[in-house]
Structures are given as structure tokens and as C-alpha cells.
Amino acid sequence: MTLDQDDINLFREQIKGTKKLRQDTYIAPRIKNKRKQAYNELVQQQDNLFYFSDQYEPLLQEDQKVRYLREGEDSHLLKQLRRGDFEPELFLDLHGLTREQAKSELAVLLHACEKENVHCAGIMTGYGTFALKLQIPRWLVQHPKVRALHQAPKEWGGDAAFLILFETVE
């Protein structure tokens, strides 16, 4: 589309006496690199998976209720977990998953706990073949930010679940 000479003259007449603005203060907003952010999250998940060795055998009493307390933590934490004093902020249900899928989901849960500053989380293993129920505590005790774990009280899953306390940034 071309403008007529009359339109151009009319425009110039209307803007006569105005000053041209100089636009030099605009700073374009930085666009976050979504690929880099996704990569960083993937690296964090892989770091979490690194902690989960299938060969490691911690000293857990499996004839009683499964429990673990990180060295240097107050022993009263286990009693509080057993009583249900801590309410899980996140809950992970592992029903029907294979060991590898469960390991990956557990890594995602721990990453979410760290990212969202979650203090207590619940993990539902179910009864089934007891494969996950036996393996989950072995993986959890390997993670440096897991402070304690205990078999969940009835209101949070009982014998088929665990509650974990996660180290948070205060």
C-alpha cells in the first residue's frame, strides 16, 4: 500500500513543531534459557540417582519397624516420626512401579523436597512382593540430606509407607 502525496503532506503538517524522541533507555528483558534450566534439573536428578547404590547394605533392623536416624541427629526425631507428629508435605505413591522406575521417582521426590524446601515427605510402597519396601530404605539412607526415616503411622499408610525428614534451608 502506498500513500498519496496529500496524505504525506497532511501528516507532515500535523507533526510540525514536534521534537523527535530518542529511545535509548529501554532494556530488553532477559529470556531465561529453558533448555539450560531443564538441563540443570536433569543433572540434579542424576546426582540424586548417583546416591542410590543397589550394592550398599546399611545396618537396618528389618525384623522390627524400619527406621533410620542420621548420625548427629536428635534421637527424639524417630519417636516424633513414629507418632505422626510430622505431616508429610509431599507424598509419593510407588504402587505398580519397577525398581528402576521407583528409583527414578524417588530421585524426583528428593529433588522436589530440596527445591521446595519440604521438611517431611511420605512414600507409599504398598505390600506386594515387599521388593520396594525392602529397597527404599536402603536407597534413602544413602542420600546426604535425609535426616531420618521411619515406618509411617497408620494415618499415613502404616506398614506400607515411610515418612522421611529432609534437611531444609532455614
CSV table of N, CA and C in Angstrom, one decimal:
chain,number,residue,atom,x,y,z
A,1,MET,N,0.8,-1.2,0.0
A,1,MET,CA,0.0,0.0,0.0
A,1,MET,C,0.9,1.2,0.0
A,2,THR,N,0.6,2.2,-0.9
A,2,THR,CA,1.4,3.4,-1.0
A,2,THR,C,0.5,4.6,-0.5
A,3,LEU,N,1.2,5.6,0.0
A,3,LEU,CA,0.4,6.7,0.5
A,3,LEU,C,0.4,7.8,-0.6
A,4,ASP,N,-0.7,8.5,-0.7
A,4,ASP,CA,-0.9,9.6,-1.6
A,4,ASP,C,0.0,10.8,-1.1
A,5,GLN,N,0.4,11.6,-2.0
A,5,GLN,CA,1.2,12.8,-1.6
A,5,GLN,C,0.3,13.7,-0.7
A,6,ASP,N,-1.0,13.8,-0.9
A,6,ASP,CA,-1.8,14.6,0.0
A,6,ASP,C,-1.8,14.1,1.5
A,7,ASP,N,-1.8,12.8,1.6
A,7,ASP,CA,-1.7,12.2,3.0
A,7,ASP,C,-0.3,12.5,3.6
A,8,ILE,N,0.7,12.4,2.9
A,8,ILE,CA,2.1,12.7,3.4
A,8,ILE,C,2.2,14.1,3.8
A,9,ASN,N,1.6,15.0,3.0
A,9,ASN,CA,1.7,16.4,3.3
A,9,ASN,C,0.8,16.7,4.6
A,10,LEU,N,-0.3,16.1,4.7
A,10,LEU,CA,-1.2,16.3,5.9
A,10,LEU,C,-0.5,15.8,7.1
A,11,PHE,N,0.2,14.7,7.1
A,11,PHE,CA,0.9,14.1,8.2
A,11,PHE,C,2.0,15.1,8.6
A,12,ARG,N,2.8,15.6,7.7
A,12,ARG,CA,3.9,16.5,8.0
A,12,ARG,C,3.4,17.8,8.6
A,13,GLU,N,2.3,18.3,8.1
A,13,GLU,CA,1.7,19.5,8.7
A,13,GLU,C,1.2,19.3,10.1
A,14,GLN,N,0.7,18.1,10.4
A,14,GLN,CA,0.2,17.8,11.8
A,14,GLN,C,1.4,17.7,12.8
A,15,ILE,N,2.5,17.2,12.3
A,15,ILE,CA,3.6,17.0,13.3
A,15,ILE,C,4.6,18.1,13.3
A,16,LYS,N,4.3,19.2,12.6
A,16,LYS,CA,5.2,20.4,12.5
A,16,LYS,C,5.4,20.9,14.0
A,17,GLY,N,6.6,21.2,14.3
A,17,GLY,CA,7.0,21.7,15.6
A,17,GLY,C,7.2,20.7,16.7
A,18,THR,N,7.0,19.5,16.4
A,18,THR,CA,7.3,18.4,17.4
A,18,THR,C,8.8,18.0,17.4
A,19,LYS,N,9.2,17.5,18.5
A,19,LYS,CA,10.6,17.0,18.6
A,19,LYS,C,10.7,15.5,18.5
A,20,LYS,N,11.6,15.0,17.8
A,20,LYS,CA,11.8,13.6,17.6
A,20,LYS,C,12.3,13.0,19.0
A,21,LEU,N,11.6,12.0,19.5
A,21,LEU,CA,12.0,11.3,20.7
A,21,LEU,C,13.2,10.4,20.5
A,22,ARG,N,14.1,10.4,21.5
A,22,ARG,CA,15.2,9.5,21.4
A,22,ARG,C,15.0,8.4,22.4
A,23,GLN,N,14.9,7.2,21.9
A,23,GLN,CA,14.6,6.0,22.8
A,23,GLN,C,15.9,5.3,23.0
A,24,ASP,N,16.5,5.6,24.2
A,24,ASP,CA,17.8,4.9,24.5
A,24,ASP,C,17.8,4.3,25.9
A,25,THR,N,16.7,4.3,26.6
A,25,THR,CA,16.7,3.8,27.9
A,25,THR,C,16.0,2.4,28.1
A,26,TYR,N,15.5,1.9,27.0
A,26,TYR,CA,14.8,0.6,27.1
A,26,TYR,C,15.8,-0.5,27.2
A,27,ILE,N,15.6,-1.4,28.1
A,27,ILE,CA,16.5,-2.5,28.3
A,27,ILE,C,15.6,-3.8,28.1
A,28,ALA,N,15.9,-4.6,27.1
A,28,ALA,CA,15.1,-5.7,26.8
A,28,ALA,C,15.2,-6.7,27.9
A,29,PRO,N,14.1,-7.3,28.3
A,29,PRO,CA,14.1,-8.3,29.4
A,29,PRO,C,14.9,-9.6,29.0
A,30,ARG,N,15.6,-10.1,30.0
A,30,ARG,CA,16.3,-11.4,29.7
A,30,ARG,C,15.4,-12.5,29.6
A,31,ILE,N,15.5,-13.3,28.6
A,31,ILE,CA,14.7,-14.5,28.5
A,31,ILE,C,15.5,-15.7,29.1
A,32,LYS,N,14.9,-16.4,30.0
A,32,LYS,CA,15.5,-17.5,30.7
A,32,LYS,C,15.7,-18.6,29.6
A,33,ASN,N,16.8,-19.2,29.7
A,33,ASN,CA,17.1,-20.3,28.8
A,33,ASN,C,16.4,-21.6,29.3
A,34,LYS,N,15.3,-22.0,28.8
A,34,LYS,CA,14.6,-23.1,29.3
A,34,LYS,C,15.4,-24.4,29.1
A,35,ARG,N,16.1,-24.5,28.1
A,35,ARG,CA,16.9,-25.7,27.9
A,35,ARG,C,18.0,-25.8,29.0
A,36,LYS,N,18.6,-24.7,29.3
A,36,LYS,CA,19.6,-24.7,30.4
A,36,LYS,C,19.0,-25.1,31.7
A,37,GLN,N,17.8,-24.6,32.0
A,37,GLN,CA,17.1,-24.9,33.2
A,37,GLN,C,16.7,-26.3,33.3
A,38,ALA,N,16.2,-26.9,32.2
A,38,ALA,CA,15.8,-28.3,32.1
A,38,ALA,C,17.1,-29.2,32.3
A,39,TYR,N,18.2,-28.7,31.7
A,39,TYR,CA,19.4,-29.5,31.8
A,39,TYR,C,19.9,-29.5,33.3
A,40,ASN,N,19.8,-28.4,33.9
A,40,ASN,CA,20.2,-28.3,35.3
A,40,ASN,C,19.4,-29.2,36.2
A,41,GLU,N,18.1,-29.3,35.9
A,41,GLU,CA,17.2,-30.2,36.7
A,41,GLU,C,17.5,-31.6,36.4
A,42,LEU,N,17.9,-31.9,35.2
A,42,LEU,CA,18.2,-33.3,34.8
A,42,LEU,C,19.5,-33.7,35.5
A,43,VAL,N,20.5,-32.8,35.6
A,43,VAL,CA,21.8,-33.1,36.3
A,43,VAL,C,21.5,-33.3,37.8
A,44,GLN,N,20.6,-32.5,38.4
A,44,GLN,CA,20.3,-32.7,39.8
A,44,GLN,C,19.6,-34.0,40.0
A,45,GLN,N,18.7,-34.5,39.1
A,45,GLN,CA,18.1,-35.8,39.3
A,45,GLN,C,19.1,-36.9,39.1
A,46,GLN,N,20.1,-36.7,38.2
A,46,GLN,CA,21.1,-37.7,38.0
A,46,GLN,C,22.0,-37.8,39.3
A,47,ASP,N,22.3,-36.6,39.9
A,47,ASP,CA,23.0,-36.6,41.1
A,47,ASP,C,22.3,-37.4,42.2
A,48,ASN,N,21.0,-37.2,42.3
A,48,ASN,CA,20.2,-38.0,43.2
A,48,ASN,C,20.3,-39.4,42.9
A,49,LEU,N,20.2,-39.8,41.7
A,49,LEU,CA,20.3,-41.2,41.3
A,49,LEU,C,21.7,-41.8,41.7
A,50,PHE,N,22.7,-40.9,41.6
A,50,PHE,CA,24.0,-41.4,42.0
A,50,PHE,C,24.1,-41.9,43.4
A,51,TYR,N,23.3,-41.3,44.3
A,51,TYR,CA,23.4,-41.7,45.7
A,51,TYR,C,22.8,-43.1,45.9
A,52,PHE,N,22.0,-43.6,45.0
A,52,PHE,CA,21.2,-44.8,45.2
A,52,PHE,C,22.0,-46.0,44.6
A,53,SER,N,22.8,-46.6,45.4
A,53,SER,CA,23.5,-47.8,45.0
A,53,SER,C,22.7,-49.0,45.4
A,54,ASP,N,22.6,-50.0,44.5
A,54,ASP,CA,21.9,-51.2,44.9
A,54,ASP,C,22.8,-52.2,45.7
A,55,GLN,N,24.1,-51.9,45.7
A,55,GLN,CA,25.1,-52.8,46.4
A,55,GLN,C,25.2,-52.4,47.9
A,56,TYR,N,24.9,-51.2,48.3
A,56,TYR,CA,25.0,-50.7,49.6
A,56,TYR,C,24.1,-51.4,50.6
A,57,GLU,N,24.6,-52.0,51.7
A,57,GLU,CA,23.7,-52.6,52.7
A,57,GLU,C,23.9,-51.9,54.0
A,58,PRO,N,23.0,-51.0,54.3
A,58,PRO,CA,23.1,-50.3,55.6
A,58,PRO,C,22.6,-51.3,56.7
A,59,LEU,N,23.0,-50.9,57.9
A,59,LEU,CA,22.6,-51.7,59.1
A,59,LEU,C,21.2,-51.2,59.5
A,60,LEU,N,20.2,-51.9,59.0
A,60,LEU,CA,18.8,-51.6,59.3
A,60,LEU,C,18.2,-52.8,60.0
A,61,GLN,N,17.4,-52.6,61.0
A,61,GLN,CA,16.8,-53.8,61.7
A,61,GLN,C,15.4,-54.0,61.0
A,62,GLU,N,15.4,-55.1,60.2
A,62,GLU,CA,14.2,-55.4,59.4
A,62,GLU,C,13.2,-56.2,60.1
A,63,ASP,N,13.6,-56.8,61.2
A,63,ASP,CA,12.6,-57.6,61.9
A,63,ASP,C,11.6,-56.7,62.7
A,64,GLN,N,12.0,-55.5,63.0
A,64,GLN,CA,11.1,-54.5,63.6
A,64,GLN,C,10.7,-53.5,62.6
A,65,LYS,N,10.1,-52.4,63.0
A,65,LYS,CA,9.7,-51.4,62.1
A,65,LYS,C,11.0,-50.7,61.6
A,66,VAL,N,11.0,-50.5,60.3
A,66,VAL,CA,12.2,-49.9,59.7
A,66,VAL,C,12.3,-48.5,60.1
A,67,ARG,N,13.5,-48.1,60.5
A,67,ARG,CA,13.8,-46.8,61.0
A,67,ARG,C,15.3,-46.5,60.7
A,68,TYR,N,15.6,-45.2,60.6
A,68,TYR,CA,16.9,-44.7,60.4
A,68,TYR,C,17.1,-43.3,60.9
A,69,LEU,N,18.2,-43.0,61.6
A,69,LEU,CA,18.5,-41.7,62.1
A,69,LEU,C,19.9,-41.4,61.7
A,70,ARG,N,20.1,-40.2,61.0
A,70,ARG,CA,21.4,-39.8,60.5
A,70,ARG,C,22.2,-39.5,61.8
A,71,GLU,N,23.5,-39.8,61.7
A,71,GLU,CA,24.4,-39.6,62.8
A,71,GLU,C,24.4,-38.1,63.1
A,72,GLY,N,24.4,-37.8,64.4
A,72,GLY,CA,24.4,-36.4,64.9
A,72,GLY,C,23.0,-35.8,65.1
A,73,GLU,N,21.9,-36.5,64.7
A,73,GLU,CA,20.6,-36.0,64.8
A,73,GLU,C,20.0,-36.4,66.2
A,74,ASP,N,19.0,-35.7,66.7
A,74,ASP,CA,18.4,-35.9,67.9
A,74,ASP,C,17.5,-37.2,67.8
A,75,SER,N,17.7,-38.1,68.8
A,75,SER,CA,17.0,-39.4,68.7
A,75,SER,C,15.5,-39.2,68.9
A,76,HIS,N,15.1,-38.1,69.4
A,76,HIS,CA,13.7,-37.8,69.6
A,76,HIS,C,12.9,-37.7,68.3
A,77,LEU,N,13.6,-37.4,67.2
A,77,LEU,CA,13.0,-37.3,65.9
A,77,LEU,C,12.3,-38.6,65.5
A,78,LEU,N,13.0,-39.8,65.8
A,78,LEU,CA,12.4,-41.0,65.4
A,78,LEU,C,11.0,-41.2,66.1
A,79,LYS,N,11.0,-40.9,67.4
A,79,LYS,CA,9.8,-41.0,68.2
A,79,LYS,C,8.7,-40.1,67.6
A,80,GLN,N,9.0,-38.9,67.2
A,80,GLN,CA,8.1,-38.0,66.6
A,80,GLN,C,7.6,-38.5,65.2
A,81,LEU,N,8.4,-39.1,64.4
A,81,LEU,CA,8.0,-39.7,63.2
A,81,LEU,C,7.1,-40.9,63.4
A,82,ARG,N,7.4,-41.7,64.4
A,82,ARG,CA,6.6,-42.9,64.7
A,82,ARG,C,5.2,-42.5,65.2
A,83,ARG,N,5.1,-41.4,66.0
A,83,ARG,CA,3.8,-40.9,66.5
A,83,ARG,C,3.0,-40.2,65.4
A,84,GLY,N,3.7,-39.7,64.4
A,84,GLY,CA,2.9,-39.0,63.3
A,84,GLY,C,2.9,-37.5,63.6
A,85,ASP,N,3.9,-37.0,64.4
A,85,ASP,CA,3.9,-35.6,64.7
A,85,ASP,C,4.2,-34.7,63.5
A,86,PHE,N,4.9,-35.3,62.5
A,86,PHE,CA,5.2,-34.6,61.3
A,86,PHE,C,4.2,-35.0,60.2
A,87,GLU,N,3.6,-34.0,59.6
A,87,GLU,CA,2.7,-34.2,58.5
A,87,GLU,C,3.4,-34.1,57.1
A,88,PRO,N,3.3,-35.1,56.3
A,88,PRO,CA,4.0,-35.1,55.0
A,88,PRO,C,3.5,-34.0,54.1
A,89,GLU,N,4.4,-33.1,53.6
A,89,GLU,CA,4.0,-32.1,52.7
A,89,GLU,C,3.9,-32.6,51.2
A,90,LEU,N,4.7,-33.6,50.9
A,90,LEU,CA,4.7,-34.3,49.6
A,90,LEU,C,4.5,-35.8,49.9
A,91,PHE,N,3.8,-36.4,49.0
A,91,PHE,CA,3.5,-37.9,49.1
A,91,PHE,C,3.8,-38.5,47.8
A,92,LEU,N,4.5,-39.6,47.8
A,92,LEU,CA,4.9,-40.3,46.6
A,92,LEU,C,4.3,-41.7,46.7
A,93,ASP,N,3.5,-42.1,45.7
A,93,ASP,CA,2.9,-43.5,45.7
A,93,ASP,C,3.7,-44.3,44.6
A,94,LEU,N,4.3,-45.4,45.0
A,94,LEU,CA,5.1,-46.2,44.1
A,94,LEU,C,4.4,-47.5,43.7
A,95,HIS,N,3.1,-47.6,44.0
A,95,HIS,CA,2.4,-48.8,43.6
A,95,HIS,C,2.6,-49.1,42.1
A,96,GLY,N,2.9,-50.4,41.8
A,96,GLY,CA,3.0,-50.9,40.5
A,96,GLY,C,4.2,-50.5,39.7
A,97,LEU,N,5.2,-49.8,40.3
A,97,LEU,CA,6.4,-49.4,39.6
A,97,LEU,C,7.5,-50.5,39.7
A,98,THR,N,8.3,-50.6,38.8
A,98,THR,CA,9.5,-51.4,38.8
A,98,THR,C,10.5,-50.8,39.7
A,99,ARG,N,11.6,-51.5,40.0
A,99,ARG,CA,12.7,-50.9,40.9
A,99,ARG,C,13.3,-49.7,40.3
A,100,GLU,N,13.6,-49.8,39.0
A,100,GLU,CA,14.2,-48.7,38.3
A,100,GLU,C,13.3,-47.4,38.2
A,101,GLN,N,12.0,-47.7,37.9
A,101,GLN,CA,11.0,-46.6,37.9
A,101,GLN,C,10.9,-46.0,39.3
A,102,ALA,N,10.9,-46.8,40.3
A,102,ALA,CA,10.8,-46.3,41.7
A,102,ALA,C,12.0,-45.5,42.1
A,103,LYS,N,13.2,-46.0,41.7
A,103,LYS,CA,14.4,-45.3,41.9
A,103,LYS,C,14.4,-43.9,41.3
A,104,SER,N,13.9,-43.8,40.1
A,104,SER,CA,13.8,-42.5,39.4
A,104,SER,C,12.8,-41.6,40.1
A,105,GLU,N,11.7,-42.1,40.4
A,105,GLU,CA,10.6,-41.3,41.1
A,105,GLU,C,11.1,-40.8,42.5
A,106,LEU,N,11.9,-41.7,43.1
A,106,LEU,CA,12.4,-41.3,44.4
A,106,LEU,C,13.4,-40.2,44.3
A,107,ALA,N,14.2,-40.2,43.2
A,107,ALA,CA,15.2,-39.1,42.9
A,107,ALA,C,14.4,-37.8,42.7
A,108,VAL,N,13.3,-37.9,41.9
A,108,VAL,CA,12.5,-36.7,41.6
A,108,VAL,C,11.9,-36.2,42.9
A,109,LEU,N,11.4,-37.1,43.8
A,109,LEU,CA,10.9,-36.6,45.1
A,109,LEU,C,11.9,-35.9,45.9
A,110,LEU,N,13.1,-36.4,46.0
A,110,LEU,CA,14.1,-35.8,46.8
A,110,LEU,C,14.6,-34.5,46.2
A,111,HIS,N,14.6,-34.4,44.9
A,111,HIS,CA,14.9,-33.1,44.2
A,111,HIS,C,13.8,-32.1,44.5
A,112,ALA,N,12.5,-32.5,44.5
A,112,ALA,CA,11.4,-31.6,44.8
A,112,ALA,C,11.5,-31.2,46.3
A,113,CYS,N,11.8,-32.1,47.2
A,113,CYS,CA,12.0,-31.7,48.6
A,113,CYS,C,13.0,-30.6,48.7
A,114,GLU,N,14.1,-30.8,48.0
A,114,GLU,CA,15.2,-29.8,48.1
A,114,GLU,C,14.8,-28.5,47.5
A,115,LYS,N,14.2,-28.5,46.3
A,115,LYS,CA,13.8,-27.3,45.6
A,115,LYS,C,12.7,-26.6,46.3
A,116,GLU,N,11.7,-27.3,46.9
A,116,GLU,CA,10.6,-26.6,47.5
A,116,GLU,C,10.7,-26.5,49.0
A,117,ASN,N,11.9,-26.9,49.5
A,117,ASN,CA,12.2,-26.7,51.0
A,117,ASN,C,11.2,-27.5,51.8
A,118,VAL,N,10.9,-28.7,51.4
A,118,VAL,CA,10.0,-29.6,52.1
A,118,VAL,C,10.7,-30.3,53.3
A,119,HIS,N,10.1,-30.3,54.4
A,119,HIS,CA,10.7,-30.9,55.6
A,119,HIS,C,10.3,-32.4,55.8
A,120,CYS,N,9.1,-32.7,55.5
A,120,CYS,CA,8.7,-34.1,55.7
A,120,CYS,C,7.9,-34.6,54.4
A,121,ALA,N,8.2,-35.8,54.0
A,121,ALA,CA,7.6,-36.4,52.8
A,121,ALA,C,7.2,-37.9,53.2
A,122,GLY,N,6.2,-38.3,52.5
A,122,GLY,CA,5.7,-39.7,52.7
A,122,GLY,C,5.9,-40.5,51.4
A,123,ILE,N,6.2,-41.8,51.6
A,123,ILE,CA,6.5,-42.6,50.4
A,123,ILE,C,5.6,-43.9,50.6
A,124,MET,N,4.7,-44.2,49.7
A,124,MET,CA,3.8,-45.3,49.8
A,124,MET,C,4.4,-46.4,48.9
A,125,THR,N,4.8,-47.5,49.5
A,125,THR,CA,5.4,-48.6,48.8
A,125,THR,C,4.4,-49.7,48.5
A,126,GLY,N,3.4,-49.8,49.3
A,126,GLY,CA,2.4,-50.9,49.2
A,126,GLY,C,3.0,-52.2,49.8
A,127,TYR,N,2.2,-53.3,49.7
A,127,TYR,CA,2.7,-54.5,50.3
A,127,TYR,C,3.3,-55.4,49.2
A,128,GLY,N,2.5,-55.8,48.2
A,128,GLY,CA,3.0,-56.6,47.1
A,128,GLY,C,4.0,-57.6,47.4
A,129,THR,N,5.2,-57.6,46.7
A,129,THR,CA,6.2,-58.6,46.9
A,129,THR,C,7.3,-58.1,47.9
A,130,PHE,N,7.1,-57.0,48.5
A,130,PHE,CA,8.0,-56.4,49.5
A,130,PHE,C,9.3,-56.0,48.9
A,131,ALA,N,9.5,-56.0,47.6
A,131,ALA,CA,10.8,-55.7,47.0
A,131,ALA,C,11.1,-54.2,47.2
A,132,LEU,N,10.1,-53.3,47.0
A,132,LEU,CA,10.3,-51.9,47.2
A,132,LEU,C,10.4,-51.6,48.6
A,133,LYS,N,9.6,-52.2,49.4
A,133,LYS,CA,9.6,-51.9,50.9
A,133,LYS,C,10.9,-52.2,51.5
A,134,LEU,N,11.6,-53.2,51.0
A,134,LEU,CA,13.0,-53.5,51.5
A,134,LEU,C,14.0,-52.6,50.9
A,135,GLN,N,13.8,-52.2,49.6
A,135,GLN,CA,14.9,-51.4,48.9
A,135,GLN,C,14.8,-49.9,49.2
A,136,ILE,N,13.6,-49.4,49.3
A,136,ILE,CA,13.5,-47.9,49.5
A,136,ILE,C,14.3,-47.4,50.7
A,137,PRO,N,14.3,-48.0,51.9
A,137,PRO,CA,15.1,-47.5,53.0
A,137,PRO,C,16.6,-47.6,52.7
A,138,ARG,N,17.0,-48.6,52.0
A,138,ARG,CA,18.4,-48.8,51.6
A,138,ARG,C,18.9,-47.6,50.7
A,139,TRP,N,18.0,-47.2,49.8
A,139,TRP,CA,18.3,-46.0,49.0
A,139,TRP,C,18.3,-44.7,49.7
A,140,LEU,N,17.3,-44.6,50.6
A,140,LEU,CA,17.1,-43.3,51.3
A,140,LEU,C,18.3,-43.0,52.2
A,141,VAL,N,18.8,-44.0,52.9
A,141,VAL,CA,19.9,-43.7,53.9
A,141,VAL,C,21.2,-43.3,53.2
A,142,GLN,N,21.3,-43.5,51.9
A,142,GLN,CA,22.5,-43.1,51.2
A,142,GLN,C,22.4,-41.6,50.8
A,143,HIS,N,21.3,-41.0,50.8
A,143,HIS,CA,21.2,-39.6,50.4
A,143,HIS,C,21.6,-38.7,51.6
A,144,PRO,N,22.5,-37.8,51.3
A,144,PRO,CA,23.1,-37.0,52.4
A,144,PRO,C,22.1,-36.0,53.1
A,145,LYS,N,21.0,-35.7,52.5
A,145,LYS,CA,20.0,-34.7,53.0
A,145,LYS,C,18.9,-35.4,53.8
A,146,VAL,N,18.8,-36.7,53.8
A,146,VAL,CA,17.8,-37.5,54.5
A,146,VAL,C,18.2,-37.5,56.0
A,147,ARG,N,17.5,-36.9,56.9
A,147,ARG,CA,17.8,-36.8,58.3
A,147,ARG,C,17.4,-38.1,59.0
A,148,ALA,N,16.2,-38.5,58.7
A,148,ALA,CA,15.6,-39.7,59.4
A,148,ALA,C,14.5,-40.3,58.6
A,149,LEU,N,14.2,-41.5,58.8
A,149,LEU,CA,13.1,-42.2,58.2
A,149,LEU,C,12.5,-43.2,59.2
A,150,HIS,N,11.2,-43.4,59.1
A,150,HIS,CA,10.5,-44.3,59.9
A,150,HIS,C,9.3,-44.9,59.2
A,151,GLN,N,9.0,-46.1,59.5
A,151,GLN,CA,7.7,-46.6,59.0
A,151,GLN,C,6.6,-45.7,59.4
A,152,ALA,N,5.7,-45.4,58.5
A,152,ALA,CA,4.6,-44.4,58.8
A,152,ALA,C,3.6,-44.9,59.8
A,153,PRO,N,3.0,-44.0,60.5
A,153,PRO,CA,1.9,-44.3,61.4
A,153,PRO,C,0.7,-44.7,60.5
A,154,LYS,N,-0.3,-45.3,61.1
A,154,LYS,CA,-1.5,-45.7,60.3
A,154,LYS,C,-2.1,-44.7,59.5
A,155,GLU,N,-2.2,-43.4,60.0
A,155,GLU,CA,-2.9,-42.4,59.2
A,155,GLU,C,-2.1,-42.0,57.9
A,156,TRP,N,-0.9,-42.4,57.8
A,156,TRP,CA,-0.1,-42.0,56.6
A,156,TRP,C,0.4,-43.3,55.9
A,157,GLY,N,-0.3,-44.4,56.1
A,157,GLY,CA,0.0,-45.6,55.3
A,157,GLY,C,0.4,-46.8,56.1
A,158,GLY,N,0.8,-46.6,57.3
A,158,GLY,CA,1.2,-47.8,58.2
A,158,GLY,C,2.3,-48.6,57.7
A,159,ASP,N,2.2,-49.9,57.7
A,159,ASP,CA,3.3,-50.8,57.3
A,159,ASP,C,3.7,-50.7,55.8
A,160,ALA,N,2.8,-50.1,55.0
A,160,ALA,CA,3.1,-50.0,53.6
A,160,ALA,C,3.7,-48.6,53.1
A,161,ALA,N,4.1,-47.8,54.1
A,161,ALA,CA,4.6,-46.5,53.8
A,161,ALA,C,5.8,-46.1,54.7
A,162,PHE,N,6.5,-45.1,54.3
A,162,PHE,CA,7.6,-44.5,55.1
A,162,PHE,C,7.4,-43.0,55.2
A,163,LEU,N,7.8,-42.4,56.3
A,163,LEU,CA,7.9,-41.0,56.4
A,163,LEU,C,9.4,-40.6,56.5
A,164,ILE,N,9.8,-39.6,55.8
A,164,ILE,CA,11.2,-39.2,55.8
A,164,ILE,C,11.3,-37.7,56.2
A,165,LEU,N,12.3,-37.4,57.0
A,165,LEU,CA,12.6,-36.0,57.3
A,165,LEU,C,13.8,-35.6,56.4
A,166,PHE,N,13.6,-34.4,55.8
A,166,PHE,CA,14.6,-34.0,54.8
A,166,PHE,C,15.2,-32.7,55.4
A,167,GLU,N,16.5,-32.6,55.2
A,167,GLU,CA,17.2,-31.4,55.6
A,167,GLU,C,16.8,-30.2,54.8
A,168,THR,N,16.4,-29.1,55.5
A,168,THR,CA,15.9,-27.9,54.8
A,168,THR,C,16.8,-26.7,55.1
A,169,VAL,N,16.6,-25.7,54.2
A,169,VAL,CA,17.4,-24.5,54.4
A,169,VAL,C,16.5,-23.5,55.2
A,170,GLU,N,17.0,-23.1,56.3
A,170,GLU,CA,16.2,-22.3,57.2
A,170,GLU,C,16.6,-20.8,57.0
